[in-house]
Coordinates of C-alpha atoms and ligand atoms in Angstrom, one line a residue:
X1310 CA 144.6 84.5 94.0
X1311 CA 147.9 86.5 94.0
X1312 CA 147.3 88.2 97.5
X1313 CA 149.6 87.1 100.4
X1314 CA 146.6 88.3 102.5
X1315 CA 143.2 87.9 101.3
X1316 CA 139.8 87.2 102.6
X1317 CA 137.1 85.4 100.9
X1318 CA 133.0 86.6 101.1
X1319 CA 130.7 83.7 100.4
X1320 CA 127.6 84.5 98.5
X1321 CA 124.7 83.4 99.5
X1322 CA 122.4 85.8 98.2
X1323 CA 123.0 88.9 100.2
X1324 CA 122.3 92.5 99.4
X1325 CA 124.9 93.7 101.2
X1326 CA 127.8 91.8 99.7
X1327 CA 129.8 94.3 97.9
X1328 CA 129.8 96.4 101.4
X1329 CA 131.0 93.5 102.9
X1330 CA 134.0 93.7 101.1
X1331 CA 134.5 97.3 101.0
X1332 CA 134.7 97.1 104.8
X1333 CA 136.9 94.6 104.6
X1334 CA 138.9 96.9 102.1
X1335 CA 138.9 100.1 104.5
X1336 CA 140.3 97.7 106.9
X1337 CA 143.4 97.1 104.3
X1338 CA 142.7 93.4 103.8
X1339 CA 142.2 92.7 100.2
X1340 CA 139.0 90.7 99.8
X1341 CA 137.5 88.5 97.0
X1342 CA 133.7 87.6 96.9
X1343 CA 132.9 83.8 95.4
X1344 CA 129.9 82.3 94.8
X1345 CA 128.7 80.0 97.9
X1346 CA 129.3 76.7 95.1
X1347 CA 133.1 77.4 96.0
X1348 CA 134.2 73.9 97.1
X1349 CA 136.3 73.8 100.4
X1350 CA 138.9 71.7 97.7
X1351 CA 139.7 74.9 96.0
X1352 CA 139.0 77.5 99.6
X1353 CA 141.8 75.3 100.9
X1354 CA 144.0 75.9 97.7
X1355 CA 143.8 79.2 97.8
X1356 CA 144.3 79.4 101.5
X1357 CA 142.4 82.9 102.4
X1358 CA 143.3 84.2 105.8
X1359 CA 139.6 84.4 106.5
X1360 CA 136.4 83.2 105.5
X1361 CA 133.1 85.4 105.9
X1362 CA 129.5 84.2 104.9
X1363 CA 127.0 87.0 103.3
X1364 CA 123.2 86.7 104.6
X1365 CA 120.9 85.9 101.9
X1366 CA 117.0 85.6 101.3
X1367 CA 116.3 82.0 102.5
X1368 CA 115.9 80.1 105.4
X1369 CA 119.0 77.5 105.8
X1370 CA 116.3 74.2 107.1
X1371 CA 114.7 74.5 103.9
X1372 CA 115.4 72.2 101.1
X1373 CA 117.3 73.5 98.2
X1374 CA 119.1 76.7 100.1
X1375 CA 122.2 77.6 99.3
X1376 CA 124.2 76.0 101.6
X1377 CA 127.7 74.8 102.4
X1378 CA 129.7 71.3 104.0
X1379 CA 130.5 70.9 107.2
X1380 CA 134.3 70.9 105.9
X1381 CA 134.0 74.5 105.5
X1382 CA 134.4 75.1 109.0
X1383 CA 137.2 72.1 109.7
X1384 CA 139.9 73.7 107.5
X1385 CA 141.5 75.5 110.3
X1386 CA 140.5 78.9 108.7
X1387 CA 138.2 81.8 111.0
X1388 CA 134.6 82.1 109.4
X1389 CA 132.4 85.0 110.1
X1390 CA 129.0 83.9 109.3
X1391 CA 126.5 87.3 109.2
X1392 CA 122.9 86.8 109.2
X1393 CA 122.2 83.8 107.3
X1394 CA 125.7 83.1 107.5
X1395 CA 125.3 82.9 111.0
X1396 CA 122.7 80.7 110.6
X1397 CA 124.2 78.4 108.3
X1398 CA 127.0 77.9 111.0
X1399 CA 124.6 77.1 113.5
X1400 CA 122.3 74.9 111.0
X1401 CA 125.5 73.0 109.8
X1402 CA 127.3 72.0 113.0
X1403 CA 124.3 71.0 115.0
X1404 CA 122.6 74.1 116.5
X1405 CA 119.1 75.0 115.9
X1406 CA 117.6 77.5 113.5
X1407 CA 113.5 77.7 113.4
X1408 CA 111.5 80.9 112.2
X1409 CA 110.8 83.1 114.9
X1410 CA 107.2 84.5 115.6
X1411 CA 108.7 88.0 116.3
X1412 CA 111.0 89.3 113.4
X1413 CA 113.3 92.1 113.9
X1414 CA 114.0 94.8 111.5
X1415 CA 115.8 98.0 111.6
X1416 CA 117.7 100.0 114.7
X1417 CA 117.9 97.5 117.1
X1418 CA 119.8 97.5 120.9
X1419 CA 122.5 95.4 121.0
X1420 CA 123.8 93.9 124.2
X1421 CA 127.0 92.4 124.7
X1422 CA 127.7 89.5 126.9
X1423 CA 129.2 89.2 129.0
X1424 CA 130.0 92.7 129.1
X1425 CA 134.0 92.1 129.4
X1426 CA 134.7 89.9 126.4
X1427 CA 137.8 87.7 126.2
X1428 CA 140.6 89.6 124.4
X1429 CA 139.8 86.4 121.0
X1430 CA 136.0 87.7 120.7
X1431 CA 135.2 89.7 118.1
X1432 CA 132.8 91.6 120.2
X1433 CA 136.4 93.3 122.6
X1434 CA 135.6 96.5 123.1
X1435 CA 132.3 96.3 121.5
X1436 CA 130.3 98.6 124.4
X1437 CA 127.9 96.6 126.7
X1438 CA 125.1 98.3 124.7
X1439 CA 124.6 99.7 121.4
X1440 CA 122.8 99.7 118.5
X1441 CA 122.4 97.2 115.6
X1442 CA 120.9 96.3 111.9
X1443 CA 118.8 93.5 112.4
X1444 CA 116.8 92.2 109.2
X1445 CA 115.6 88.5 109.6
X1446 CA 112.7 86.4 110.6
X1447 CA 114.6 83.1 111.5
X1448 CA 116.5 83.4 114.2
X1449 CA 119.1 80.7 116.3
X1450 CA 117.2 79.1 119.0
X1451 CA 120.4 76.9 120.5
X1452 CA 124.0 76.9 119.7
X1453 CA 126.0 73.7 118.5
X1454 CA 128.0 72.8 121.0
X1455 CA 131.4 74.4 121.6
X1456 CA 129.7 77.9 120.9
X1457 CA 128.8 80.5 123.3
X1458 CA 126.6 83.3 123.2
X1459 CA 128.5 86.6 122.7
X1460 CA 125.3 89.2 122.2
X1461 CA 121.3 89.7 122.7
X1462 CA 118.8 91.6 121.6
X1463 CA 115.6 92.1 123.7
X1464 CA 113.6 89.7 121.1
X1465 CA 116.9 87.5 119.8
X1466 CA 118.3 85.8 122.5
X1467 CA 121.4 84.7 120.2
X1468 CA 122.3 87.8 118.3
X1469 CA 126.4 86.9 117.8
X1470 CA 127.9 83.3 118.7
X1471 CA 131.3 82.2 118.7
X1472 CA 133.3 79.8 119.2
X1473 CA 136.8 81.0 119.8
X1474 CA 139.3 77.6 120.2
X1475 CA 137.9 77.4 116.2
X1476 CA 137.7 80.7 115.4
X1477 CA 134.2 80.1 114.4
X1478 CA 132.3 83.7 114.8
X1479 CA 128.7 84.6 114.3
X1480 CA 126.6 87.5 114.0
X1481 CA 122.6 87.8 113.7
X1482 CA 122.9 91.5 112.9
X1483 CA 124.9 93.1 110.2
X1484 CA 128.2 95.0 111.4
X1485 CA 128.6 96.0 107.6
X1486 CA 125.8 98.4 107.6
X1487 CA 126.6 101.8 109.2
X1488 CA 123.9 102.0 111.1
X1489 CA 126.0 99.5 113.3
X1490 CA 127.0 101.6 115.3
X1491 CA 129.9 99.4 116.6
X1492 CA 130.6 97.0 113.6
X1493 CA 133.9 98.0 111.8
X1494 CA 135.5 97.2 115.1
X1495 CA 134.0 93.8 115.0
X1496 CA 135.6 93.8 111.3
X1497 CA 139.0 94.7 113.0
X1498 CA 138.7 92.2 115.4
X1499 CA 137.9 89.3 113.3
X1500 CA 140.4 90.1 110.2
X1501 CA 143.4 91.1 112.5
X1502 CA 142.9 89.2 116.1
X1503 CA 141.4 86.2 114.6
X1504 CA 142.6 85.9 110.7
X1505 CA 145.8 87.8 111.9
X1506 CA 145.9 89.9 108.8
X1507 CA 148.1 92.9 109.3
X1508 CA 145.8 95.5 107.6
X1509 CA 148.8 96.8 104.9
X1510 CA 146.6 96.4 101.6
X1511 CA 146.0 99.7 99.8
X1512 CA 144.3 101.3 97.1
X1513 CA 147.9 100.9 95.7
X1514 CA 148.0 97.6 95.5
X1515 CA 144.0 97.1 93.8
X1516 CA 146.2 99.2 91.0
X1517 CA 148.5 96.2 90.7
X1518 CA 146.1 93.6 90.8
X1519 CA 143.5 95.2 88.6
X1520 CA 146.8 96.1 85.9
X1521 CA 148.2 92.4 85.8
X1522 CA 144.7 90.8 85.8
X1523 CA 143.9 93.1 82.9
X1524 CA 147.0 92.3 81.0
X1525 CA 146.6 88.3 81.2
X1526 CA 142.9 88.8 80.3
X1527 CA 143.7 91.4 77.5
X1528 CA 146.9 90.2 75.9
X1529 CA 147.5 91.4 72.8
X1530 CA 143.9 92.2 72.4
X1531 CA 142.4 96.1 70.9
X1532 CA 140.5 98.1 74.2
X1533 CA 138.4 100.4 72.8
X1534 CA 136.7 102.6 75.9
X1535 CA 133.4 105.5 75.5
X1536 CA 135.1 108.1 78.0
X1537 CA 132.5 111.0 79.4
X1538 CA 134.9 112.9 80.9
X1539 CA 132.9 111.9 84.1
X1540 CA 134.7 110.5 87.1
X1541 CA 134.3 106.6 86.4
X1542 CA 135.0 106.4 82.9
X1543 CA 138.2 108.2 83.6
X1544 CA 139.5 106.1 86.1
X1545 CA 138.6 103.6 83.8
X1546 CA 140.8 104.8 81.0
X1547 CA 143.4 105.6 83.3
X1548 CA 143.5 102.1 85.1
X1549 CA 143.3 100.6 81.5
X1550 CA 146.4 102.7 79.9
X1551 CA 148.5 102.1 83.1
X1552 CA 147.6 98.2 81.6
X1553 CA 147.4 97.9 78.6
X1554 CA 148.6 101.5 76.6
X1555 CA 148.3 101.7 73.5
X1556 CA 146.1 99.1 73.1
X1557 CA 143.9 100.9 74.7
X1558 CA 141.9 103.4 72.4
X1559 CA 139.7 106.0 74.1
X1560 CA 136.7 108.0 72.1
X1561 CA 135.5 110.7 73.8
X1562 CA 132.5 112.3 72.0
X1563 CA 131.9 116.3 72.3
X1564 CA 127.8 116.5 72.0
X1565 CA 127.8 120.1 72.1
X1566 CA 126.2 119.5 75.4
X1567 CA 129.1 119.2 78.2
X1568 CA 130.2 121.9 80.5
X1569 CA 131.9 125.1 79.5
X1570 CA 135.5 124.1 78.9
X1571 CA 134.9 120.4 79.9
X1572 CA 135.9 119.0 76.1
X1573 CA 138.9 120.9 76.5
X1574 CA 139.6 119.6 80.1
X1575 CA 138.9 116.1 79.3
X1576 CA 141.5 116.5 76.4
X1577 CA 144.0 117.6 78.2
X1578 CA 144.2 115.1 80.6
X1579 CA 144.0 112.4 78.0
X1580 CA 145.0 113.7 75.2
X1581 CA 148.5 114.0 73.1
X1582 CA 149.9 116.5 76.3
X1583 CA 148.1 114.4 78.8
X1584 CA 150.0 112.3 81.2
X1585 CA 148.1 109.0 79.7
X1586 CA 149.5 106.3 77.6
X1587 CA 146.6 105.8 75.1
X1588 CA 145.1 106.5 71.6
X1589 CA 142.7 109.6 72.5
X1590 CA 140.2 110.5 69.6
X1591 CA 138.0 113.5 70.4
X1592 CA 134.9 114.0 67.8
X1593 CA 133.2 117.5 67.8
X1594 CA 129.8 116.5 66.8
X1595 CA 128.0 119.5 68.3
X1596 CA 126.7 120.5 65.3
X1597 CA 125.2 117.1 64.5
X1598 CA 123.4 117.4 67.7
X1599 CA 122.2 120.6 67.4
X1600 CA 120.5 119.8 64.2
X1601 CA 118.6 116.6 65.0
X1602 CA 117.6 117.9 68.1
X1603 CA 116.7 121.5 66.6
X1604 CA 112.9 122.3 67.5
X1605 CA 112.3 119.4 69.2
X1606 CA 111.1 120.2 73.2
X1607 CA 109.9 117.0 74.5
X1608 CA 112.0 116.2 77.3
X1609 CA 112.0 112.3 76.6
X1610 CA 112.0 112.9 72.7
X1611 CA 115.6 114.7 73.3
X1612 CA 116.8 112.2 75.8
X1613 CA 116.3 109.4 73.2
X1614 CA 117.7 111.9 70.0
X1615 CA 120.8 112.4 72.4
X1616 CA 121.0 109.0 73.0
X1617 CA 120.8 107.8 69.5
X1618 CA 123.1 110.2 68.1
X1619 CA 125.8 109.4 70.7
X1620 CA 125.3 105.4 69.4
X1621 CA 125.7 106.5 66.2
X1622 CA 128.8 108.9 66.4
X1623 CA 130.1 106.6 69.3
X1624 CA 129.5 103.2 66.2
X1625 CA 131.3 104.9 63.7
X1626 CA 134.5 105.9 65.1
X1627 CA 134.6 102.4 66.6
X1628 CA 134.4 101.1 62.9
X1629 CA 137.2 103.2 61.9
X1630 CA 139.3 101.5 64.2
X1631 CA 139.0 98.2 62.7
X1632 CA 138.7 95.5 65.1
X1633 CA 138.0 96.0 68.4
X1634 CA 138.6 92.8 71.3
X1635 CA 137.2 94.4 74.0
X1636 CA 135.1 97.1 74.8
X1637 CA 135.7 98.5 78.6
X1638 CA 133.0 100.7 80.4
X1639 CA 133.3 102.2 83.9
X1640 CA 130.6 100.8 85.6
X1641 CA 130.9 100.7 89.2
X1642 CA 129.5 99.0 91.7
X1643 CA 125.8 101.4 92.9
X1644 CA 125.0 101.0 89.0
X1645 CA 125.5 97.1 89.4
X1646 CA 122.7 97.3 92.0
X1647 CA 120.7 100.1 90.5
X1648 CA 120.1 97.3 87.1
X1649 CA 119.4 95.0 89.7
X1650 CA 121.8 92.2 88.3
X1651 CA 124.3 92.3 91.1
X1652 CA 125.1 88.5 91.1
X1653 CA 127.1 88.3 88.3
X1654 CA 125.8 89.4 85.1
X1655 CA 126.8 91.5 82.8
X1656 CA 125.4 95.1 83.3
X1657 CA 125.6 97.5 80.4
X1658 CA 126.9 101.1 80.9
X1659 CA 127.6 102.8 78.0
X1660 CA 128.5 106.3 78.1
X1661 CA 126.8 107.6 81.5
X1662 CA 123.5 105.6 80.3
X1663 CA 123.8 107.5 77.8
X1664 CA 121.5 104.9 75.1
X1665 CA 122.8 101.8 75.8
X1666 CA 125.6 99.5 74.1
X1667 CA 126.5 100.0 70.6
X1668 CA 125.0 96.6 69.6
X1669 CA 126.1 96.1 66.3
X1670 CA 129.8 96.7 67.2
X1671 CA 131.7 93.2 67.3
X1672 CA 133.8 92.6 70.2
X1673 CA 134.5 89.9 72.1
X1674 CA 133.9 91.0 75.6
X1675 CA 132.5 93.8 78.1
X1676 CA 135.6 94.6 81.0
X1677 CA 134.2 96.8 83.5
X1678 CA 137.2 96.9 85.8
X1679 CA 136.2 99.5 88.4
X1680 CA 132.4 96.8 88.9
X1681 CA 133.9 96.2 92.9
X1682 CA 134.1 99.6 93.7
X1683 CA 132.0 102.4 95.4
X1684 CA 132.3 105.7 94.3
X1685 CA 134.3 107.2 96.6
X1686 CA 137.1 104.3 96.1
X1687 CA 137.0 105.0 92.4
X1688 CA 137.5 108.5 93.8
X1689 CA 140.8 107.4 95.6
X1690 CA 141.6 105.3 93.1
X1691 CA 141.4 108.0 90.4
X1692 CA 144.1 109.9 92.7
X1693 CA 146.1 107.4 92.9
X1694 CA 146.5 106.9 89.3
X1695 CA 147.9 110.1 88.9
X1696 CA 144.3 111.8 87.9
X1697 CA 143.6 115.6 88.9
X1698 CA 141.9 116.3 91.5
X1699 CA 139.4 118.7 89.7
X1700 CA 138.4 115.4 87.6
X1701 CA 138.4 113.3 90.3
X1702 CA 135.9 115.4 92.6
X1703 CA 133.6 116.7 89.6
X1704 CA 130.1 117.1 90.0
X1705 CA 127.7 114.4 88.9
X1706 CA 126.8 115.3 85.3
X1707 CA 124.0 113.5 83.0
X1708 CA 124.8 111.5 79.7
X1709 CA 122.5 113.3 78.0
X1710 CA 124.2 116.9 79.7
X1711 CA 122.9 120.4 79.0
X1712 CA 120.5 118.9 76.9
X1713 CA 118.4 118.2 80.0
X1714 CA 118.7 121.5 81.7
X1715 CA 117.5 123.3 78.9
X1716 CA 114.2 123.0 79.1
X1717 CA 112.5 123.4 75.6
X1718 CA 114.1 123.1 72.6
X1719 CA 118.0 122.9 72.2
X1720 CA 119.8 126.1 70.6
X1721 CA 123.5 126.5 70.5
X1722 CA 122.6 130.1 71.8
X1723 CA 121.2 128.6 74.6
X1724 CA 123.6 126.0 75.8
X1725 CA 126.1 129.1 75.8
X1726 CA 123.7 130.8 78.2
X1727 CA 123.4 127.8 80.6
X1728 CA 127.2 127.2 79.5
X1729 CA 128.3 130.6 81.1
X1730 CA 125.9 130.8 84.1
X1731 CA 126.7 127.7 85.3
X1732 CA 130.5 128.3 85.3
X1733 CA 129.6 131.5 86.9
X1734 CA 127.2 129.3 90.0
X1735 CA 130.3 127.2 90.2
X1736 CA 132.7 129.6 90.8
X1737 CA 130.9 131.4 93.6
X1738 CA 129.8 128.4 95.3
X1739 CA 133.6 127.8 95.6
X1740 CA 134.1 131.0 96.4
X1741 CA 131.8 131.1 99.1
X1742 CA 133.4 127.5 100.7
X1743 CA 130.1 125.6 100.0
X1744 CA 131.0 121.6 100.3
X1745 CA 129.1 120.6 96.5
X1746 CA 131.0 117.3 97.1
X1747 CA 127.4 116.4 98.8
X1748 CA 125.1 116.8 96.1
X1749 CA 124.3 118.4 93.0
X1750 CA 124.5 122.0 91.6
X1751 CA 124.0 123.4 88.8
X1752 CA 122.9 126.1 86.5
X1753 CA 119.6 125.6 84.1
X1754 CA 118.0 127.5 81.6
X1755 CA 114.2 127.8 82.0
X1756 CA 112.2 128.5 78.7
X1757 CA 110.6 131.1 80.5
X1758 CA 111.0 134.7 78.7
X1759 CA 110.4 138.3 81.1
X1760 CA 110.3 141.7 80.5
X1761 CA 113.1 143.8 82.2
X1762 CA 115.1 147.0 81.7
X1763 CA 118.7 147.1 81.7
X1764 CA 120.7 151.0 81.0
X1765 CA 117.7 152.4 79.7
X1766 CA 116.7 149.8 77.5
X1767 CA 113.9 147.1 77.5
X1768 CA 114.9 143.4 77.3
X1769 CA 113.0 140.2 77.1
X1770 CA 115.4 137.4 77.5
X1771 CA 115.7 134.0 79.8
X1772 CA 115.4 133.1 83.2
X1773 CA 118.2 131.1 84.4
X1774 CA 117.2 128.5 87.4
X1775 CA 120.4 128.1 90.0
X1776 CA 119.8 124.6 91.4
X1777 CA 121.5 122.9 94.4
X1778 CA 120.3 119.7 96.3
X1779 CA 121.9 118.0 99.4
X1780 CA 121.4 114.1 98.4
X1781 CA 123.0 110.9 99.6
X1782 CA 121.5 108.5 97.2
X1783 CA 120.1 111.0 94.5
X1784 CA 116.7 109.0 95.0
X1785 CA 115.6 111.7 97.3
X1786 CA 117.1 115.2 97.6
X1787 CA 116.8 118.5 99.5
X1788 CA 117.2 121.8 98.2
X1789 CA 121.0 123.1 99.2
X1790 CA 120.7 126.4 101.7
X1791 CA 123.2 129.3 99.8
X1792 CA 124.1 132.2 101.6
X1793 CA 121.8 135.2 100.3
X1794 CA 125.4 136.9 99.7
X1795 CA 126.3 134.2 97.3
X1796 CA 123.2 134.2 95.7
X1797 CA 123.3 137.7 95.0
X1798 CA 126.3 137.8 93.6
X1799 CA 125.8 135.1 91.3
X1800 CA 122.2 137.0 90.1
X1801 CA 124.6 140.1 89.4
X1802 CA 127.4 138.7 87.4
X1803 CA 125.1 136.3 85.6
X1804 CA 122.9 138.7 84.4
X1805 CA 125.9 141.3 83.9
X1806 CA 128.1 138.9 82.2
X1807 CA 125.6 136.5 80.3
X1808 CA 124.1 138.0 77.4
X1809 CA 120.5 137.0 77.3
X1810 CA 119.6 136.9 80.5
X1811 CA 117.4 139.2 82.8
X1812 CA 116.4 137.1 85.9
X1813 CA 117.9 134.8 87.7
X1814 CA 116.2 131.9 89.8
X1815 CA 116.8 129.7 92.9
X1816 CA 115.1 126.5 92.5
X1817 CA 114.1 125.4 95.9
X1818 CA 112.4 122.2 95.2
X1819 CA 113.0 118.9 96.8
X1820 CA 112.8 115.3 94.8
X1821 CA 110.5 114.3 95.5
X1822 CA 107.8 115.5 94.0
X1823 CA 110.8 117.3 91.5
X1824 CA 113.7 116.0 90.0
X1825 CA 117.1 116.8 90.6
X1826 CA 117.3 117.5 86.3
X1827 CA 114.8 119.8 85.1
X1828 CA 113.7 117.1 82.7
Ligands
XMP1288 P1 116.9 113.0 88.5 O1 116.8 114.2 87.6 O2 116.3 111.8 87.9 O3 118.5 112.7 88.6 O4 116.4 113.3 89.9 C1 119.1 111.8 89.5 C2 120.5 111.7 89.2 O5 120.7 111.1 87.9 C3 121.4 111.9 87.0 N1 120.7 111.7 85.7 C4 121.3 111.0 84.7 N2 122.4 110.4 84.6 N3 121.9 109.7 82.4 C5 122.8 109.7 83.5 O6 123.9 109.2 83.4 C6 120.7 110.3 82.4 O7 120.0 110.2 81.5 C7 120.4 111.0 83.6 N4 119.3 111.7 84.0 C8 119.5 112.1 85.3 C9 121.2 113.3 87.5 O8 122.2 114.2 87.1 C10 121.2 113.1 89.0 O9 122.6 112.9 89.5

């Protein structure tokens, strides 16, 4: 541990882990999350200005939870035990934890008390009443001794518990969630009244830890990285050749199905006039594409051609590089928890999902440096490694691209189409100062043909369909309200500019029951 000022999570099983340390982080205290098996022996060694326990699935008087030594709280360092953390701290130094009959769960009103608190809790300025997260069954029914009460609830008559000459805290609820209303300042007051951190760790600084942990773990070792273009691979790359350069190769495969431009974009950020220090190998394998996928129109038969043919094209360029030590992926931390393997193991992102890992490429191991972060940090980290902004703010984009808003079978004539109108929707929804950075828009090409009449001909060409959804988690979504202005505009230049096409669509449904892809 390199940091002058770092803070240690203990895991004991918590879903909310990672956001406990990404609160830490906006509170500019760098923060490192250990399993719970961390012995106080090696806590005290590293000598973290503050200790904070996760909650976690069990109940802390049953035998074989994860648990912790009394010692834990005698090194002289302030502990913030949330939720089964809290428990723990009562369980372990002689207060009493039972299941309650009433659990709580959700929104819950918080009451401070007393409503004044003493300038050391962790609950000053917390107002007398606001709202919580609560999620638990077993509750603490008396505090060990030395501990007072600092909050209620109207069912949890010790909701947060401290004891200050210690600099023991604990809370029931979880200030880490936003629907806390009150809990970063509870952060704040635990890392800089009671841990005294001074709150001067940066984004700048995760660049120099990340590049010096990268270089002792890489040495003279080969990187070989599968960049998209998208925003997490790229930071990837660009974290990686800050560490390692050269070493560092980059393929970036063209499947015929990116946006219009985008190959060339991604290129010139990377390539031989990009500002990165890095072997960049661009393959065109459009054509490839087009022809295994020509005539096929099931939409899970493409999905699995596009995902085969980028293994393949993705396998063979490896193998022209000779040997390869590690292979790097940009994997953050929502896909760590979307595979479900969020306590440790080794989660497999190849390529925006693309088809999986390469398995018959030999490497010695998977580095997915950017696995801590949340999007929006990789966002501000991406900046701050120099990226532009355009890369750094683009759109969500599928692995398997165009080739899943094209709905039928995959022409090169048609990925133009959807090519063009969807640079078209995206200039005007600039244009017309609509926020995208909240969902996902897009132009698609239905396989729907119409009659029309355009001069004084007939035509019978495509309908395009102009999606945009409002979506926080892209689980559920709601379609995007465009001016009719915008609309309009987009209908006339797409249909005068993109030959082709003689309608144009707004797709106004929500997921569910749609998707935000067309297939
Ligand atoms: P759907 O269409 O399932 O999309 O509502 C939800 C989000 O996932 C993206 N998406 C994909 N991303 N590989 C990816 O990397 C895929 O195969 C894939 N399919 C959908 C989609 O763009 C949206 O952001």
């Amino acid at each position: 541990m390199n940091n002058a000022e770092t803070v240690i999570v203990l895991d004991f099983g918590g879903q909310y882990k990672q956001l406990i340390a990404r609160r830490v982080r906006e509170c500019g205290v760098y923060c490192e999350i250990h399993p719970y098996t961390l012995s106080a022996d090696r806590i005290r060694e590293m000598s973290p200005k503050g200790i904070i326990l996760t909650g976690g699935p069990n109940s802390v008087y049953e035998e074989g939870s994860p648990s912790c030594g009394r010692e834990l709280f005698e090194l002289g360092i302030p502990v913030l035990g949330i939720c089964y953390g809290s428990q723990l701290m009562a369980h372990v130094l002689g207060g009493e934890v039972r299941h309650a009959d009433v659990s709580e769960y959700g929104h819950t009103e918080l009451y401070v008390m007393p409503e004044d608190p003493a300038d050391s809790s962790i609950m000053k300025d917390v107002s007398g009443r606001s709202v919580c997260w609560m999620s638990h069954t077993d509750r603490i029914f008396a505090v060990p001794s030395g501990f007072e009460t600092t909050a209620r609830t109207d069912v949890c008559p010790v909701a947060a518990m401290e004891d200050r000459e210690r600099k023991l805290f604990a809370v029931q609820f979880h200030p880490e969630v936003e629907h806390t209303e009150e809990g970063m300042k509870i952060f704040r007051n635990f890392l800089y009244g009671a841990c005294g951190c001074s709150g001067s760790w940066k984004m700048s600084s995760f660049i120099e830890t990340s590049v010096r942990d990268l270089k002792e773990k890489i040495g003279t070792g080969q990187v070989l990285l599968g960049l998209s273009g998208g925003v997490d691979s790229s930071v990837a790359a660009a974290l990686l050749s800050r560490a390692v350069g050269r070493q560092l190769t980059c393929v970036f495969v063209d499947h015929g199905l990116l946006r219009k431009n985008e190959a060339d974009e991604v290129e010139a950020v990377f390539g031989k006039e990009g500002d990165f220090d890095l072997n960049f190998v661009r393959v065109n394998a459009a054509e490839r594409f087009y022809l295994k996928l020509a005539g096929v129109s099931d939409p899970e038969m493409k999905r699995k051609i596009i995902g085969a043919e980028f293994i393949s094209v993705f396998t063979e360029e490896a193998k022209k590089l000779g040997k390869v030590d590690f292979l790097a992926q940009g994997t953050i931390y929502p896909d760590v928890v979307e595979s479900g393997t969020g306590n440790g193991g080794a989660v497999i992102k190849s390529h925006h999902n693309v088809g999986g890992l390469p398995d018959h490429l030999d490497f010695k191991e998977v580095i997915e440096p950017l696995r801590m972060l949340f999007k929006d940090e990789v966002r501000s980290l991406g900046l701050e490694l120099g990226l532009p902004r355009k890369l750094v703010y683009r759109q969500p984009f599928p692995g398997p691209g165009l080739g899943v808003r094209i709905v039928g079978d995959i022409t090169a004539e048609k990925v133009r189409i959807v090519q063009e109108a969807d640079a078209i929707f995206r200039q005007e929804l600039d244009r017309a100062g609509i926020d995208t950075g909240k969902g996902q828009f897009f132009a698609a090409l239905t396989n729907m043909r119409s009659v029309g009449v355009m001069g004084d001909g007939r035509t019978y060409d495509y309908a395009v369909a102009l999606r945009g959804v409002l979506t926080n988690d892209f689980m559920t979504a709601s379609a995007c309200e465009i001016p009719w202005d915008a609309l309009q505009t987009c209908m006339n230049r797409i249909i005068g500019e993109v030959g082709g096409v003689n309608r144009v669509f707004y797709d106004l449904t929500s997921k569910p029951p749609g998707t935000i892809e067309l297939e």
